PDB file of C-alpha atoms in Angstrom:
ATOM      1  CA  MET S   1      64.080 -25.987 -11.291  1.00 51.00           C
ATOM      2  CA  LYS S   2      63.530 -23.678  -8.517  1.00 54.00           C
ATOM      3  CA  SER S   3      63.387 -20.530 -10.414  1.00 55.00           C
ATOM      4  CA  PHE S   4      60.849 -22.483 -13.150  1.00 51.00           C
ATOM      5  CA  LYS S   5      58.179 -23.275 -10.360  1.00 55.00           C
ATOM      6  CA  THR S   6      58.728 -19.746  -8.768  1.00 56.00           C
ATOM      7  CA  LEU S   7      57.453 -18.625 -12.427  1.00 52.00           C
ATOM      8  CA  ARG S   8      55.096 -20.697 -12.748  1.00 58.00           C
ATOM      9  CA  MET S   9      53.207 -19.543  -9.497  1.00 58.00           C
ATOM     10  CA  PHE S  10      53.888 -15.953 -10.750  1.00 55.00           C
ATOM     11  CA  MET S  11      52.280 -16.833 -13.733  1.00 55.00           C
ATOM     12  CA  PHE S  12      49.461 -18.305 -12.268  1.00 52.00           C
ATOM     13  CA  ALA S  13      48.871 -15.501  -9.623  1.00 52.00           C
ATOM     14  CA  ASN S  14      48.832 -12.916 -12.454  1.00 56.00           C
ATOM     15  CA  ILE S  15      46.058 -15.423 -14.251  1.00 58.00           C
ATOM     16  CA  VAL S  16      44.024 -15.279 -11.000  1.00 53.00           C
ATOM     17  CA  LEU S  17      44.491 -11.656 -10.589  1.00 53.00           C
ATOM     18  CA  ALA S  18      43.661 -10.858 -13.905  1.00 55.00           C
ATOM     19  CA  GLY S  19      40.551 -12.798 -13.692  1.00 55.00           C
ATOM     20  CA  LEU S  20      39.538 -11.241 -10.514  1.00 53.00           C
ATOM     21  CA  SER S  21      39.761  -8.029 -11.962  1.00 54.00           C
ATOM     22  CA  CYS S  22      37.377  -8.542 -14.747  1.00 55.00           C
ATOM     23  CA  SER S  23      34.365  -9.348 -12.565  1.00 54.00           C
ATOM     24  CA  ASP S  24      30.878  -8.233 -12.598  1.00 58.00           C
ATOM     25  CA  ASN S  25      31.484  -5.873  -9.231  1.00 60.00           C
ATOM     26  CA  ASP S  26      33.089  -3.389 -11.620  1.00 61.00           C
ATOM     27  CA  PRO S  27      32.494   0.108  -9.750  1.00 66.00           C
ATOM     28  CA  ASP S  28      32.264   1.900 -12.692  1.00 72.00           C
ATOM     29  CA  LYS S  29      29.296  -0.230 -14.375  1.00 78.00           C
ATOM     30  CA  GLU S  30      26.315   1.827 -13.790  1.00 82.00           C
ATOM     31  CA  VAL S  31      23.407   0.079 -11.935  1.00 82.00           C
ATOM     32  CA  PRO S  32      20.272   0.230 -13.580  1.00 80.00           C
ATOM     33  CA  PRO S  33      17.895   2.117 -11.292  1.00 84.00           C
ATOM     34  CA  VAL S  34      14.579   0.117  -9.613  1.00 88.00           C
ATOM     35  CA  TYR S  35      11.355   1.801  -9.794  1.00 95.00           C
ATOM     36  CA  ASN S  36       8.547   0.757  -7.663  1.00 94.00           C
ATOM     37  CA  ILE S  37       5.904   1.880 -10.360  1.00 96.00           C
ATOM     38  CA  THR S  38       6.382   0.840 -13.846  1.00 96.00           C
ATOM     39  CA  VAL S  39       4.549  -0.015 -16.950  1.00 96.00           C
ATOM     40  CA  GLN S  40       4.480  -4.065 -17.472  1.00 94.00           C
ATOM     41  CA  SER S  41       3.767  -5.990 -20.948  1.00 95.00           C
ATOM     42  CA  THR S  42       0.839  -8.440 -20.125  1.00 96.00           C
ATOM     43  CA  ASP S  43      -1.926 -10.190 -21.988  1.00 96.00           C
ATOM     44  CA  LYS S  44      -4.299  -6.957 -21.401  1.00 95.00           C
ATOM     45  CA  GLY S  45      -1.307  -4.658 -22.812  1.00 95.00           C
ATOM     46  CA  MET S  46       0.763  -2.461 -21.347  1.00 96.00           C
ATOM     47  CA  VAL S  47      -0.448  -1.951 -17.288  1.00 97.00           C
ATOM     48  CA  LEU S  48       0.756  -0.285 -14.225  1.00 98.00           C
ATOM     49  CA  ALA S  49       2.756  -2.523 -12.414  1.00 98.00           C
ATOM     50  CA  ASP S  50       5.208  -2.505  -8.771  1.00 97.00           C
ATOM     51  CA  SER S  51       8.897  -3.415  -8.959  1.00 95.00           C
ATOM     52  CA  SER S  52       8.449  -7.078  -9.425  1.00 95.00           C
ATOM     53  CA  GLY S  53       6.251  -6.893 -12.437  1.00 96.00           C
ATOM     54  CA  ARG S  54       2.800  -7.239 -10.464  1.00 97.00           C
ATOM     55  CA  THR S  55      -0.151  -5.861 -11.951  1.00 98.00           C
ATOM     56  CA  LEU S  56      -1.887  -3.138 -10.075  1.00 98.00           C
ATOM     57  CA  TYR S  57      -5.551  -2.550 -10.260  1.00 97.00           C
ATOM     58  CA  PHE S  58      -8.468   0.162 -10.073  1.00 95.00           C
ATOM     59  CA  PHE S  59     -12.064  -0.419  -8.195  1.00 95.00           C
ATOM     60  CA  ALA S  60     -15.028   1.263 -10.028  1.00 92.00           C
ATOM     61  CA  LYS S  61     -16.397   2.061  -6.343  1.00 92.00           C
ATOM     62  CA  ASP S  62     -13.397   4.202  -5.752  1.00 91.00           C
ATOM     63  CA  ALA S  63     -15.542   7.068  -7.843  1.00 78.00           C
ATOM     64  CA  ASP S  64     -15.133   9.972  -5.208  1.00 76.00           C
ATOM     65  CA  GLY S  65     -11.105   9.472  -5.140  1.00 77.00           C
ATOM     66  CA  LYS S  66     -11.742   7.278  -1.568  1.00 87.00           C
ATOM     67  CA  SER S  67     -11.353   3.964  -1.157  1.00 93.00           C
ATOM     68  CA  ALA S  68     -14.700   1.869  -1.003  1.00 94.00           C
ATOM     69  CA  CYS S  69     -12.399  -1.444  -0.585  1.00 95.00           C
ATOM     70  CA  ALA S  70     -12.357  -1.865   3.508  1.00 94.00           C
ATOM     71  CA  GLY S  71     -12.753  -5.534   5.528  1.00 92.00           C
ATOM     72  CA  GLY S  72     -12.839  -8.553   3.629  1.00 94.00           C
ATOM     73  CA  CYS S  73     -12.269  -6.982   0.545  1.00 96.00           C
ATOM     74  CA  LEU S  74      -8.691  -5.953   1.463  1.00 97.00           C
ATOM     75  CA  THR S  75      -8.026  -9.865   2.082  1.00 97.00           C
ATOM     76  CA  ASN S  76      -8.599 -10.244  -1.868  1.00 97.00           C
ATOM     77  CA  TRP S  77      -7.191  -7.225  -2.846  1.00 98.00           C
ATOM     78  CA  PRO S  78      -4.647  -5.592  -1.055  1.00 98.00           C
ATOM     79  CA  ILE S  79      -3.511  -1.696  -1.065  1.00 98.00           C
ATOM     80  CA  TYR S  80      -0.404  -1.037  -2.824  1.00 98.00           C
ATOM     81  CA  SER S  81       1.566   1.329  -0.438  1.00 97.00           C
ATOM     82  CA  LYS S  82       4.785   3.085  -0.698  1.00 94.00           C
ATOM     83  CA  THR S  83       6.557   5.491   1.592  1.00 90.00           C
ATOM     84  CA  THR S  84       8.851   6.494  -1.074  1.00 92.00           C
ATOM     85  CA  LEU S  85       7.675   6.955  -4.983  1.00 93.00           C
ATOM     86  CA  LYS S  86      10.309   6.205  -7.351  1.00 95.00           C
ATOM     87  CA  ILE S  87       8.493   6.138 -10.566  1.00 96.00           C
ATOM     88  CA  ASP S  88       9.665   5.382 -13.913  1.00 96.00           C
ATOM     89  CA  PRO S  89      10.491   7.986 -16.038  1.00 95.00           C
ATOM     90  CA  THR S  90       8.211   7.056 -19.063  1.00 94.00           C
ATOM     91  CA  LEU S  91       5.178   7.658 -16.704  1.00 96.00           C
ATOM     92  CA  THR S  92       4.296  11.304 -15.692  1.00 95.00           C
ATOM     93  CA  SER S  93       5.257  11.566 -11.776  1.00 94.00           C
ATOM     94  CA  THR S  94       2.698  14.030 -11.281  1.00 95.00           C
ATOM     95  CA  ASP S  95      -0.039  11.933 -12.176  1.00 95.00           C
ATOM     96  CA  PHE S  96       1.006   9.891  -8.835  1.00 96.00           C
ATOM     97  CA  ASN S  97      -0.185  10.619  -5.446  1.00 95.00           C
ATOM     98  CA  THR S  98      -0.044   8.659  -1.674  1.00 95.00           C
ATOM     99  CA  MET S  99      -3.869   9.291   0.089  1.00 95.00           C
ATOM    100  CA  VAL S 100      -4.309   8.454   3.775  1.00 95.00           C
ATOM    101  CA  ARG S 101      -7.114   5.407   4.476  1.00 94.00           C
ATOM    102  CA  THR S 102      -9.830   5.670   6.912  1.00 91.00           C
ATOM    103  CA  ASP S 103      -7.678   3.580   9.011  1.00 91.00           C
ATOM    104  CA  GLY S 104      -4.823   5.555   8.815  1.00 93.00           C
ATOM    105  CA  SER S 105      -2.603   3.515   6.171  1.00 94.00           C
ATOM    106  CA  LYS S 106      -1.407   4.997   3.309  1.00 95.00           C
ATOM    107  CA  GLN S 107      -2.091   3.756  -0.556  1.00 97.00           C
ATOM    108  CA  VAL S 108      -0.833   4.949  -3.710  1.00 97.00           C
ATOM    109  CA  THR S 109      -3.088   7.023  -6.280  1.00 96.00           C
ATOM    110  CA  TYR S 110      -2.969   7.285 -10.075  1.00 95.00           C
ATOM    111  CA  LYS S 111      -4.593  10.109 -11.172  1.00 93.00           C
ATOM    112  CA  GLY S 112      -6.769   9.680  -7.762  1.00 92.00           C
ATOM    113  CA  TRP S 113      -7.837   6.403  -8.306  1.00 94.00           C
ATOM    114  CA  PRO S 114      -6.623   4.011  -5.716  1.00 96.00           C
ATOM    115  CA  LEU S 115      -4.351   1.105  -6.588  1.00 97.00           C
ATOM    116  CA  TYR S 116      -4.568  -2.490  -5.417  1.00 98.00           C
ATOM    117  CA  TYR S 117      -2.986  -5.696  -6.112  1.00 98.00           C
ATOM    118  CA  TYR S 118      -5.431  -9.046  -6.767  1.00 98.00           C
ATOM    119  CA  LYS S 119      -4.249 -11.935  -4.213  1.00 97.00           C
ATOM    120  CA  ASP S 120      -4.433 -14.584  -7.223  1.00 97.00           C
ATOM    121  CA  ASP S 121      -1.678 -12.557  -9.191  1.00 97.00           C
ATOM    122  CA  ALA S 122       1.286 -14.700  -7.766  1.00 91.00           C
ATOM    123  CA  LYS S 123       4.024 -13.716 -10.512  1.00 94.00           C
ATOM    124  CA  ALA S 124       4.674 -10.948 -12.811  1.00 96.00           C
ATOM    125  CA  GLY S 125       2.497 -10.188 -15.763  1.00 96.00           C
ATOM    126  CA  GLU S 126      -0.545 -11.916 -14.276  1.00 97.00           C
ATOM    127  CA  THR S 127      -3.916 -10.020 -14.957  1.00 97.00           C
ATOM    128  CA  LYS S 128      -6.293 -12.766 -13.092  1.00 98.00           C
ATOM    129  CA  GLY S 129      -8.167  -9.989 -11.497  1.00 97.00           C
ATOM    130  CA  ASP S 130      -9.104  -8.166 -14.382  1.00 97.00           C
ATOM    131  CA  ASN S 131     -13.361  -7.484 -14.983  1.00 95.00           C
ATOM    132  CA  VAL S 132     -13.501  -9.490 -11.558  1.00 96.00           C
ATOM    133  CA  GLY S 133     -17.321  -8.903 -10.678  1.00 94.00           C
ATOM    134  CA  GLY S 134     -17.079  -6.168 -13.337  1.00 92.00           C
ATOM    135  CA  MET S 135     -15.606  -3.688 -10.956  1.00 93.00           C
ATOM    136  CA  TRP S 136     -11.858  -4.513 -10.973  1.00 96.00           C
ATOM    137  CA  PHE S 137      -9.791  -3.403 -13.875  1.00 95.00           C
ATOM    138  CA  VAL S 138      -6.210  -3.706 -14.563  1.00 97.00           C
ATOM    139  CA  ALA S 139      -4.584  -0.322 -14.235  1.00 96.00           C
ATOM    140  CA  LYS S 140      -3.574   1.469 -17.549  1.00 95.00           C
ATOM    141  CA  THR S 141      -2.444   5.003 -18.471  1.00 91.00           C
ATOM    142  CA  THR S 142      -4.162   4.765 -21.741  1.00 88.00           C
ATOM    143  CA  TYR S 143      -7.547   4.831 -20.181  1.00 77.00           C
ATOM    144  CA  SER S 144      -9.450   8.267 -20.923  1.00 58.00           C
ATOM    145  CA  LEU S 145     -12.203   7.346 -19.395  1.00 57.00           C
ATOM    146  CA  MET S 146     -13.052   5.325 -15.665  1.00 58.00           C
ATOM    147  CA  ILE S 147     -16.898   4.280 -15.084  1.00 60.00           C
ATOM    148  CA  ALA S 148     -16.930   4.679 -11.853  1.00 59.00           C
ATOM    149  CA  SER S 149     -19.763   2.456  -9.820  1.00 57.00           C
ATOM    150  CA  GLY S 150     -21.335   4.598  -7.201  1.00 54.00           C
ATOM    151  CA  GLN S 151     -24.841   6.165  -5.697  1.00 54.00           C
ATOM    152  CA  LEU S 152     -25.762   8.904  -8.061  1.00 51.00           C
ATOM    153  CA  VAL S 153     -27.241  12.100  -5.973  1.00 51.00           C
ATOM    154  CA  GLY S 154     -29.912  13.843  -7.223  1.00 54.00           C
ATOM    155  CA  ASN S 155     -32.633  16.455  -6.267  1.00 57.00           C
ATOM    156  CA  ASP S 156     -34.038  14.776  -3.432  1.00 57.00           C
ATOM    157  CA  GLY S 157     -30.307  14.455  -1.894  1.00 52.00           C
TER     158      GLY S 157
END
């Protein structure tokens, strides 16, 4: 009887060990990389997004490559900032850069356009900030022309 109990314990231990060896923590299993700039499918089409899928935006007043959003504007439109950019390989990494704002903070840019969040976009894929005030637009890689809004300077200076 004692050998039967020993045999059952041995079999039980082997079953437990076999189960543990089949865990999801397999060191040979490749972990997909996490990019802090990617493309997200939304109701406005494919847009630039952060690693959690939050939509990024352009501001038409940023016509000269500098951010025109400051003070209270930043409450509604927080800047998108990362110290190290990890770009999705489906995007062209040289299109992205970081600029230094007048307050000394760093902001990520796409083709020279500073990138922002919209405060009312609470979850991935939301685009509530698109066309707000006719000045804010979801950041798309397919834009061939951005319409800027700024003071024109003519012959009179």
